[in-house]
Amino acid sequence: MRYLVLSDPHANLEALEKCLEEAKGNYDRVVCLGDLVGYGPDPNEVTRITREAASAVIRGNHDKACCGITDASEFNPFARAAAVWTQRTLTPDHIEYLRNLPAGPLVIPGFEAVHGSERDEDEYVMGAAEAIPALKEQSLQLVFFGHTHHQGGFLLGPGGTLKRIKMPDQDDGCILSLPLERGTRYLINPGSAGQPRDGDWRAAFAILDEDSRVVDYYRTSYNLAQTQEKMSRAGLPEPLIRRLEFGR
Ligand code: ZN
């Protein structure tokens, strides 16, 4: 079984469609780690496509804010404005769908899916302080997480040494193939499909080949100008429009 693992598409239709196109033929199932909506201009289309394509979806903090589970008071003003706009724009049916999404962790044969971390769906696993306890506590060898919008993740070797998984500077396509080794635990971030913050503006995703135990990381260019134009037309905050081109 090959899983296409997507996280944080954030209502960016052009980016999501490009990920699905780039991955075509190389996966059997789709798993989404949350934050379907928030920030981007196409919350209904991205929710619809995710509903249709994914066999497993968990919620993110923006999904909770955009369907009224939380009130977005912890968001910065731009994210809050986008959440309010998203809630107004979503159809009642999609709001209902988002409201009913399960919180992680979700166990899928061979791995586990979380938005933030196993112990807290809203935790940002940015460095050793969060990654070491998370890796020590995880029950399976492999956990996929999102939320930080940084592609890569961490591994804990047999000797208990933590390593950050660094992404090489590569052209579009598979940029890194990571074979999962026995005795090592992995906390893998496929990156954000719709709003990367790791300095690379291209849409990110990963594919897990469950049989050969290999994770392939991908980056793919998408029609960024079109997304930005739609955001302008929707009246979404300018800093959210600009950040997409810097991957910040
Ligand atoms: Zn997010």
Coordinates of C-alpha atoms in Angstrom, one line a residue, residues 16-246:
L16 CA -3.6 20.9 -3.8
E17 CA -4.5 20.0 -7.4
K18 CA -0.8 20.2 -8.4
C19 CA 0.2 17.8 -5.5
L20 CA -2.4 15.3 -6.7
E21 CA -1.3 15.6 -10.3
E22 CA 2.4 15.2 -9.4
A23 CA 1.7 12.2 -7.2
K24 CA -0.6 10.5 -9.7
G25 CA 0.0 6.8 -10.3
N26 CA 2.4 6.6 -7.3
Y27 CA -0.2 6.2 -4.5
D28 CA -3.2 4.0 -3.5
R29 CA -4.7 6.1 -0.7
V30 CA -4.6 9.7 0.5
V31 CA -4.2 10.7 4.2
C32 CA -4.6 14.4 5.2
L33 CA -3.1 15.7 8.5
G34 CA -5.5 18.6 8.8
D35 CA -5.8 22.4 8.2
L36 CA -7.8 21.9 5.0
V37 CA -9.0 25.5 5.3
G38 CA -7.9 28.9 6.6
Y39 CA -5.6 31.4 4.8
G40 CA -6.4 30.5 1.2
P41 CA -9.2 31.5 -1.2
D42 CA -10.8 28.2 -2.0
P43 CA -12.1 26.6 1.2
N44 CA -15.1 24.9 -0.4
E45 CA -13.2 23.4 -3.3
V46 CA -10.3 22.2 -1.2
T47 CA -12.7 20.6 1.4
R48 CA -14.6 18.9 -1.4
I49 CA -11.5 17.5 -3.1
T50 CA -10.1 16.3 0.2
R51 CA -13.4 14.7 1.1
E52 CA -13.4 12.8 -2.2
A53 CA -9.8 11.9 -2.4
A54 CA -8.8 11.1 1.2
S55 CA -9.5 7.8 3.1
A56 CA -8.4 9.4 6.4
V57 CA -8.5 13.0 7.5
I58 CA -7.9 14.5 10.9
R59 CA -8.6 18.1 12.0
G60 CA -6.2 21.0 12.4
N61 CA -6.5 24.1 14.5
H62 CA -7.7 26.2 11.5
D63 CA -10.4 23.7 10.7
K64 CA -11.6 24.1 14.3
A65 CA -11.6 27.9 14.1
C66 CA -13.3 28.0 10.7
C67 CA -16.2 25.8 11.7
G68 CA -16.7 27.4 15.1
I69 CA -15.3 24.7 17.5
T70 CA -12.8 27.4 18.7
D71 CA -13.2 31.2 18.3
A72 CA -9.8 32.0 16.7
S73 CA -8.9 34.3 19.6
E74 CA -5.4 32.8 19.8
F75 CA -4.7 33.6 16.1
N76 CA -2.9 36.7 15.0
P77 CA -5.1 39.3 13.4
F78 CA -4.4 38.2 9.8
A79 CA -5.1 34.6 10.5
R80 CA -8.2 35.6 12.5
A81 CA -9.5 37.7 9.6
A82 CA -9.0 34.8 7.2
A83 CA -10.8 32.4 9.6
V84 CA -13.8 34.8 9.8
W85 CA -13.9 35.1 6.0
T86 CA -13.5 31.3 5.6
Q87 CA -16.4 30.6 8.0
R88 CA -18.6 33.0 6.0
T89 CA -17.6 31.4 2.7
L90 CA -17.9 27.7 3.6
T91 CA -21.1 25.9 2.7
P92 CA -23.1 24.6 5.7
D93 CA -22.4 21.1 4.5
H94 CA -18.6 21.6 4.5
I95 CA -18.8 23.3 7.9
E96 CA -20.6 20.2 9.2
Y97 CA -18.0 18.0 7.7
L98 CA -15.1 20.0 9.3
R99 CA -16.9 20.0 12.6
N100 CA -17.0 16.2 12.6
L101 CA -13.4 15.6 11.7
P102 CA -11.6 13.4 14.3
A103 CA -8.8 14.8 16.3
G104 CA -5.5 13.0 16.0
P105 CA -3.8 10.7 16.7
L106 CA -5.4 8.4 14.2
V107 CA -3.9 4.9 13.7
I108 CA -3.6 3.8 10.1
P109 CA -2.1 0.4 9.4
G110 CA 1.7 0.9 9.6
F111 CA 1.8 4.4 11.0
E112 CA 0.0 7.1 13.0
A113 CA -1.3 10.5 11.9
V114 CA -1.4 13.6 14.0
H115 CA -1.8 17.3 13.3
G116 CA 0.5 18.7 16.0
S117 CA 1.8 15.9 18.2
E118 CA 0.5 12.7 19.8
R119 CA -0.1 14.4 23.2
D120 CA -1.5 17.7 21.9
E121 CA -3.1 18.2 18.5
D122 CA -2.1 21.9 18.6
E123 CA 1.6 21.5 19.6
Y124 CA 4.3 22.8 17.3
V125 CA 7.0 20.3 17.0
M126 CA 9.8 22.6 15.8
G127 CA 12.9 21.3 17.5
A128 CA 14.5 18.9 20.0
A129 CA 12.5 20.1 23.0
E130 CA 9.3 18.8 21.5
A131 CA 10.6 16.1 19.2
I132 CA 12.6 14.1 21.8
P133 CA 9.6 13.5 24.2
A134 CA 7.3 12.9 21.2
L135 CA 9.6 10.3 19.7
K136 CA 10.2 8.6 23.0
E137 CA 6.5 8.3 23.7
Q138 CA 5.3 7.2 20.3
S139 CA 4.1 3.6 20.2
L140 CA 4.7 3.0 16.5
Q141 CA 7.9 3.4 14.5
L142 CA 6.4 6.0 12.2
V143 CA 4.3 9.1 13.0
F144 CA 3.3 11.7 10.4
F145 CA 2.7 15.2 11.7
G146 CA 1.9 18.6 10.2
H147 CA 1.1 22.0 11.7
T148 CA 4.6 23.6 11.5
H149 CA 4.5 23.8 7.7
H150 CA 8.2 22.7 7.6
Q151 CA 8.9 19.7 5.5
G152 CA 11.2 17.1 7.0
G153 CA 10.9 16.0 10.6
F154 CA 13.1 14.1 13.1
L155 CA 14.4 10.6 13.8
L156 CA 15.6 8.9 17.0
G157 CA 18.3 6.3 16.3
P158 CA 18.9 3.2 18.3
G159 CA 21.5 5.0 20.5
G160 CA 18.9 7.6 21.4
T161 CA 20.4 10.3 19.2
L162 CA 18.1 12.8 17.6
K163 CA 18.6 13.8 14.0
R164 CA 16.7 16.5 12.1
I165 CA 15.7 15.3 8.6
K166 CA 17.1 18.0 6.2
M167 CA 15.6 18.6 2.8
P168 CA 18.1 19.0 0.0
D169 CA 17.8 21.8 -2.6
Q170 CA 16.4 19.9 -5.6
D171 CA 14.3 20.5 -8.7
D172 CA 10.6 19.6 -8.7
G173 CA 9.7 16.0 -8.0
C174 CA 11.0 13.6 -5.4
I175 CA 13.7 15.5 -3.5
L176 CA 14.6 12.9 -0.9
S177 CA 14.0 9.1 -0.5
L178 CA 14.2 8.0 3.2
P179 CA 14.3 4.3 3.9
L180 CA 13.0 3.5 7.4
E181 CA 15.5 1.6 9.4
R182 CA 14.8 -1.0 12.0
G183 CA 15.3 0.3 15.6
T184 CA 14.9 3.9 14.5
R185 CA 11.8 6.0 15.2
Y186 CA 10.5 8.6 12.8
L187 CA 8.5 11.7 13.2
I188 CA 7.8 12.8 9.6
N189 CA 6.4 16.1 8.3
P190 CA 5.4 15.9 4.7
G191 CA 5.4 19.7 4.6
S192 CA 2.5 22.0 3.8
A193 CA 0.7 21.6 0.5
G194 CA -0.8 25.1 0.5
Q195 CA 1.3 27.4 2.7
P196 CA 4.9 26.3 3.2
R197 CA 7.0 28.1 5.8
D198 CA 10.3 26.5 5.4
G199 CA 11.7 29.0 2.9
D200 CA 10.6 27.1 -0.2
W201 CA 7.4 28.4 -1.8
R202 CA 6.6 25.1 -3.7
A203 CA 3.8 22.8 -2.6
A204 CA 5.0 19.9 -0.4
F205 CA 3.8 16.3 0.2
A206 CA 5.2 12.8 0.9
I207 CA 4.5 9.3 -0.2
L208 CA 4.9 6.3 2.1
D209 CA 5.5 3.0 0.5
E210 CA 4.3 0.8 3.3
D211 CA 5.6 -2.5 1.8
S212 CA 9.2 -1.3 1.2
R213 CA 9.1 1.1 4.2
V214 CA 10.4 4.1 2.3
V215 CA 9.2 7.7 2.6
D216 CA 9.6 9.9 -0.5
Y217 CA 9.5 13.7 0.0
Y218 CA 8.2 15.8 -2.9
R219 CA 8.2 19.5 -3.9
T220 CA 6.2 20.8 -6.8
S221 CA 5.7 24.3 -8.3
Y222 CA 2.1 25.4 -8.8
N223 CA 0.3 28.4 -10.2
L224 CA 1.1 30.7 -7.3
A225 CA 0.0 33.9 -9.2
Q226 CA -3.4 32.6 -9.6
T227 CA -3.8 31.8 -5.9
Q228 CA -2.6 35.2 -5.0
E229 CA -5.0 36.9 -7.5
K230 CA -7.9 35.0 -6.0
M231 CA -6.8 36.0 -2.5
S232 CA -6.7 39.7 -3.6
R233 CA -10.2 39.5 -5.1
A234 CA -11.5 37.8 -1.9
G235 CA -10.1 40.7 0.1
L236 CA -7.9 38.4 2.2
P237 CA -5.1 40.2 4.1
E238 CA -2.1 41.4 2.0
P239 CA 0.6 39.8 4.3
L240 CA -1.0 36.4 3.8
I241 CA -0.9 36.9 0.0
R242 CA 2.8 37.9 0.0
R243 CA 4.0 35.2 2.4
L244 CA 3.1 32.5 -0.1
E245 CA 5.8 33.6 -2.6
F246 CA 8.6 33.5 0.1

